[in-house]
Tab-separated table of C-alpha atoms in Angstrom:
chain	number	residue	atom	x	y	z
O	1	MET	CA	-0.461	11.698	-9.572
O	2	GLY	CA	-0.949	7.882	-10.279
O	3	SER	CA	-2.009	5.278	-7.730
O	4	VAL	CA	0.125	2.745	-6.233
O	5	LEU	CA	-1.395	-0.772	-6.761
O	6	THR	CA	-0.325	-4.339	-5.833
O	7	HIS	CA	-1.055	-6.982	-8.342
O	8	MET	CA	-0.318	-10.617	-8.050
O	9	THR	CA	-1.948	-14.041	-9.323
O	10	MET	CA	-2.972	-15.878	-6.069
O	11	SER	CA	-4.218	-19.411	-5.554
O	12	LEU	CA	-7.477	-19.715	-3.273
O	13	ASP	CA	-5.729	-20.527	-0.326
O	14	GLY	CA	-3.340	-17.394	-0.490
O	15	PHE	CA	-0.069	-18.464	-2.285
O	16	ILE	CA	1.779	-16.992	-5.159
O	17	ALA	CA	4.256	-19.903	-5.736
O	18	ASP	CA	5.220	-22.885	-3.869
O	19	ARG	CA	8.219	-23.197	-1.468
O	20	ASP	CA	10.670	-23.674	-4.817
O	21	ASP	CA	9.369	-20.380	-6.477
O	22	GLN	CA	7.333	-22.370	-8.903
O	23	VAL	CA	3.914	-21.147	-10.070
O	24	GLY	CA	2.354	-24.300	-11.159
O	25	GLU	CA	-1.075	-23.908	-12.251
O	26	LEU	CA	-1.337	-20.343	-11.122
O	27	PHE	CA	-0.541	-18.634	-14.550
O	28	ASP	CA	-2.965	-20.980	-16.457
O	29	TRP	CA	-5.325	-18.056	-17.007
O	30	TYR	CA	-2.610	-16.342	-19.057
O	31	ASP	CA	-3.097	-19.062	-21.787
O	32	ALA	CA	-6.805	-20.245	-21.257
O	33	GLY	CA	-8.743	-17.803	-23.623
O	34	ASP	CA	-8.864	-16.812	-27.519
O	35	VAL	CA	-7.924	-13.205	-26.823
O	36	THR	CA	-4.271	-12.302	-27.990
O	37	ILE	CA	-2.652	-9.898	-25.728
O	38	PRO	CA	0.794	-9.106	-26.860
O	39	THR	CA	3.266	-7.506	-24.649
O	40	PRO	CA	6.214	-5.146	-25.016
O	41	ASN	CA	8.549	-8.122	-24.228
O	42	PRO	CA	8.662	-10.082	-27.416
O	43	ASN	CA	8.890	-13.428	-25.519
O	44	VAL	CA	5.518	-13.078	-23.626
O	45	THR	CA	2.059	-13.143	-25.280
O	46	PHE	CA	-0.978	-13.859	-23.381
O	47	HIS	CA	-4.141	-15.742	-24.668
O	48	VAL	CA	-6.994	-14.855	-22.138
O	49	ASP	CA	-10.733	-14.407	-22.014
O	50	ALA	CA	-12.309	-11.176	-22.922
O	51	ALA	CA	-12.680	-10.299	-19.192
O	52	GLY	CA	-8.829	-11.072	-18.474
O	53	ALA	CA	-8.058	-9.036	-21.754
O	54	GLY	CA	-9.895	-6.046	-20.469
O	55	MET	CA	-8.313	-6.302	-16.903
O	56	LEU	CA	-4.779	-6.655	-18.618
O	57	GLU	CA	-5.167	-3.824	-20.902
O	58	GLU	CA	-6.379	-1.436	-18.486
O	59	LEU	CA	-3.348	-2.262	-16.159
O	60	PHE	CA	-0.603	-2.183	-18.916
O	61	GLY	CA	-2.273	0.858	-20.112
O	62	LYS	CA	-2.132	2.790	-16.801
O	63	THR	CA	1.194	1.455	-15.522
O	64	GLY	CA	3.968	3.888	-15.622
O	65	ALA	CA	6.425	2.077	-13.499
O	66	LEU	CA	6.590	-1.531	-11.810
O	67	VAL	CA	8.379	-2.321	-8.218
O	68	CYS	CA	9.645	-5.504	-7.323
O	69	GLY	CA	12.139	-7.168	-4.937
O	70	ARG	CA	15.588	-8.302	-5.668
O	71	HIS	CA	14.421	-12.081	-5.409
O	72	LEU	CA	11.903	-11.742	-8.057
O	73	PHE	CA	14.252	-9.776	-10.409
O	74	ASP	CA	16.915	-12.602	-9.867
O	75	ILE	CA	14.281	-15.402	-10.605
O	76	THR	CA	13.194	-13.799	-13.907
O	77	ASP	CA	16.489	-12.506	-14.854
O	78	GLY	CA	15.068	-8.839	-14.779
O	79	TRP	CA	12.779	-10.124	-17.664
O	80	GLY	CA	15.433	-9.510	-19.929
O	81	ASP	CA	15.289	-5.797	-19.154
O	82	ARG	CA	11.445	-5.763	-20.889
O	83	HIS	CA	8.849	-6.447	-18.297
O	84	PRO	CA	5.608	-7.697	-19.915
O	85	VAL	CA	3.704	-4.703	-18.603
O	86	GLY	CA	6.177	-2.313	-20.645
O	87	ALA	CA	7.042	-0.149	-17.981
O	88	PRO	CA	10.414	0.591	-16.466
O	89	VAL	CA	11.193	-1.659	-13.361
O	90	VAL	CA	12.536	-0.364	-9.875
O	91	VAL	CA	13.970	-3.183	-7.884
O	92	VAL	CA	14.083	-2.769	-4.052
O	93	THR	CA	17.417	-4.148	-2.827
O	94	HIS	CA	20.092	-3.488	-0.344
O	95	GLN	CA	22.615	-5.268	-2.887
O	96	PRO	CA	22.241	-4.322	-6.718
O	97	PRO	CA	23.800	-6.751	-9.020
O	98	ASP	CA	27.413	-6.010	-9.957
O	99	ASP	CA	26.521	-5.206	-13.759
O	100	VAL	CA	23.528	-2.875	-13.566
O	101	SER	CA	24.311	-1.800	-17.112
O	102	ARG	CA	22.602	-5.286	-18.282
O	103	TRP	CA	19.331	-3.816	-17.340
O	104	PRO	CA	19.194	-0.040	-18.687
O	105	ARG	CA	15.361	0.323	-18.171
O	106	THR	CA	15.881	-0.827	-14.383
O	107	THR	CA	16.575	1.202	-11.363
O	108	PHE	CA	18.033	-0.223	-8.208
O	109	VAL	CA	16.868	1.510	-4.984
O	110	ASP	CA	17.694	0.554	-1.329
O	111	GLY	CA	14.383	0.768	0.750
O	112	VAL	CA	10.518	0.403	0.016
O	113	GLU	CA	9.749	3.890	0.657
O	114	ALA	CA	12.527	5.150	-1.606
O	115	GLY	CA	11.698	2.531	-4.010
O	116	ILE	CA	7.917	3.452	-4.244
O	117	ALA	CA	8.891	7.208	-4.490
O	118	ARG	CA	11.283	6.808	-7.269
O	119	ALA	CA	8.782	4.649	-8.993
O	120	LEU	CA	6.340	7.556	-8.953
O	121	GLU	CA	8.664	9.799	-10.244
O	122	ILE	CA	9.495	7.552	-13.241
O	123	ALA	CA	5.657	6.835	-13.646
O	124	ASP	CA	5.216	10.562	-14.418
O	125	GLY	CA	1.486	10.502	-13.368
O	126	LYS	CA	0.720	7.051	-14.332
O	127	ASP	CA	0.127	3.925	-11.828
O	128	VAL	CA	2.845	2.312	-10.018
O	129	VAL	CA	2.303	-1.584	-9.669
O	130	VAL	CA	4.036	-3.545	-6.935
O	131	SER	CA	4.459	-7.212	-7.526
O	132	SER	CA	6.642	-8.754	-4.911
O	133	THR	CA	5.279	-10.135	-1.660
O	134	THR	CA	7.584	-8.532	0.692
O	135	VAL	CA	7.565	-5.208	-0.894
O	136	ALA	CA	3.786	-5.268	-1.161
O	137	GLN	CA	3.567	-6.109	2.617
O	138	GLN	CA	5.954	-3.459	3.548
O	139	ALA	CA	4.333	-0.756	1.106
O	140	LEU	CA	1.002	-1.704	2.956
O	141	ASP	CA	2.688	-1.197	6.251
O	142	LEU	CA	3.999	2.272	5.418
O	143	GLY	CA	0.570	3.339	4.082
O	144	LEU	CA	1.904	3.584	0.575
O	145	VAL	CA	-0.690	1.225	-1.323
O	146	ASP	CA	-3.952	2.672	-2.680
O	147	GLU	CA	-5.411	-0.528	-4.199
O	148	VAL	CA	-4.565	-4.179	-3.624
O	149	CYS	CA	-5.343	-6.141	-6.840
O	150	VAL	CA	-5.565	-10.056	-6.896
O	151	SER	CA	-6.301	-12.429	-9.928
O	152	LEU	CA	-7.565	-15.343	-7.631
O	153	VAL	CA	-7.369	-18.734	-9.519
O	154	PRO	CA	-8.993	-22.128	-8.592
O	155	VAL	CA	-6.148	-24.080	-7.182
O	156	LEU	CA	-5.152	-24.758	-3.732
O	157	PHE	CA	-1.521	-25.157	-3.067
O	158	GLY	CA	-1.611	-26.167	0.655
O	159	ASP	CA	1.627	-24.307	1.029
O	160	GLY	CA	4.110	-21.877	-0.399
O	161	ILE	CA	4.812	-18.427	-0.488
O	162	PRO	CA	1.916	-16.324	0.550
O	163	TYR	CA	0.763	-13.132	-1.051
O	164	PHE	CA	0.116	-11.606	2.240
O	165	GLY	CA	2.185	-12.060	5.725
O	166	ALA	CA	2.311	-10.393	8.959
O	167	LEU	CA	1.549	-6.633	8.873
O	168	THR	CA	3.262	-4.858	11.819
O	169	ARG	CA	0.524	-2.204	12.097
O	170	GLY	CA	-2.073	-4.704	12.410
O	171	HIS	CA	-5.144	-5.136	10.320
O	172	GLN	CA	-5.542	-3.214	6.904
O	173	VAL	CA	-9.001	-2.468	6.046
O	174	LEU	CA	-10.126	-2.493	2.508
O	175	ASP	CA	-13.066	-1.287	0.840
O	176	ASP	CA	-15.578	-3.386	-1.215
O	177	PRO	CA	-14.096	-5.105	-4.285
O	178	VAL	CA	-14.432	-4.652	-7.909
O	179	VAL	CA	-15.067	-8.147	-9.462
O	180	VAL	CA	-14.394	-9.265	-12.675
O	181	PRO	CA	-15.118	-12.697	-13.201
O	182	GLY	CA	-13.037	-14.624	-15.962
O	183	LEU	CA	-11.849	-17.988	-17.281
O	184	ARG	CA	-9.526	-19.557	-14.660
O	185	ALA	CA	-9.239	-16.546	-12.743
O	186	VAL	CA	-11.526	-13.848	-10.856
O	187	HIS	CA	-9.805	-10.494	-10.866
O	188	LEU	CA	-10.315	-8.663	-7.610
O	189	ARG	CA	-9.503	-4.775	-7.061
O	190	TYR	CA	-9.828	-3.699	-3.383
O	191	PRO	CA	-9.363	0.076	-2.743
O	192	VAL	CA	-7.254	0.693	0.382
O	193	ARG	CA	-9.261	2.245	3.304
O	194	ARG	CA	-7.542	5.122	4.719
């Protein structure tokens, strides 16, 4: 069975977007290098440094499903039903869109626990990546996350949407990180201590 990871790009002070859902300089690292990483989405190609390329290729290669919340799904219009990671998407929502047939590679599930379970089924032994803040926080609270991954970029937002918020079960201890320094981002992988 695959692992459940969270992964997001985050400012040094802990934000994944500003209050208006704008990522500003956070995604600069996706276009800061000379290694071209095509994605299954024909509208998205990354140009990163060698360290970022290695991290993305490993992440993409091992991901069998991606989990997000309805808010992120709406902001991106479901990535045109072709997320750049190339895996099917599971959207955790109480209210699926009226026309779910627009997204045949997307599954809509009510509840984080059910969403992670469905994503693990879809992933068929590969990893599941969670890429929404509230879904990640709830999955951490439920003990469903195996690893927390952060692409940490050298910018301070001062305010915005935090990657992490209050955890209902209190502190979550992580093991020592794997650190991959790169151009415009340091990639961190923290196994969750059980």
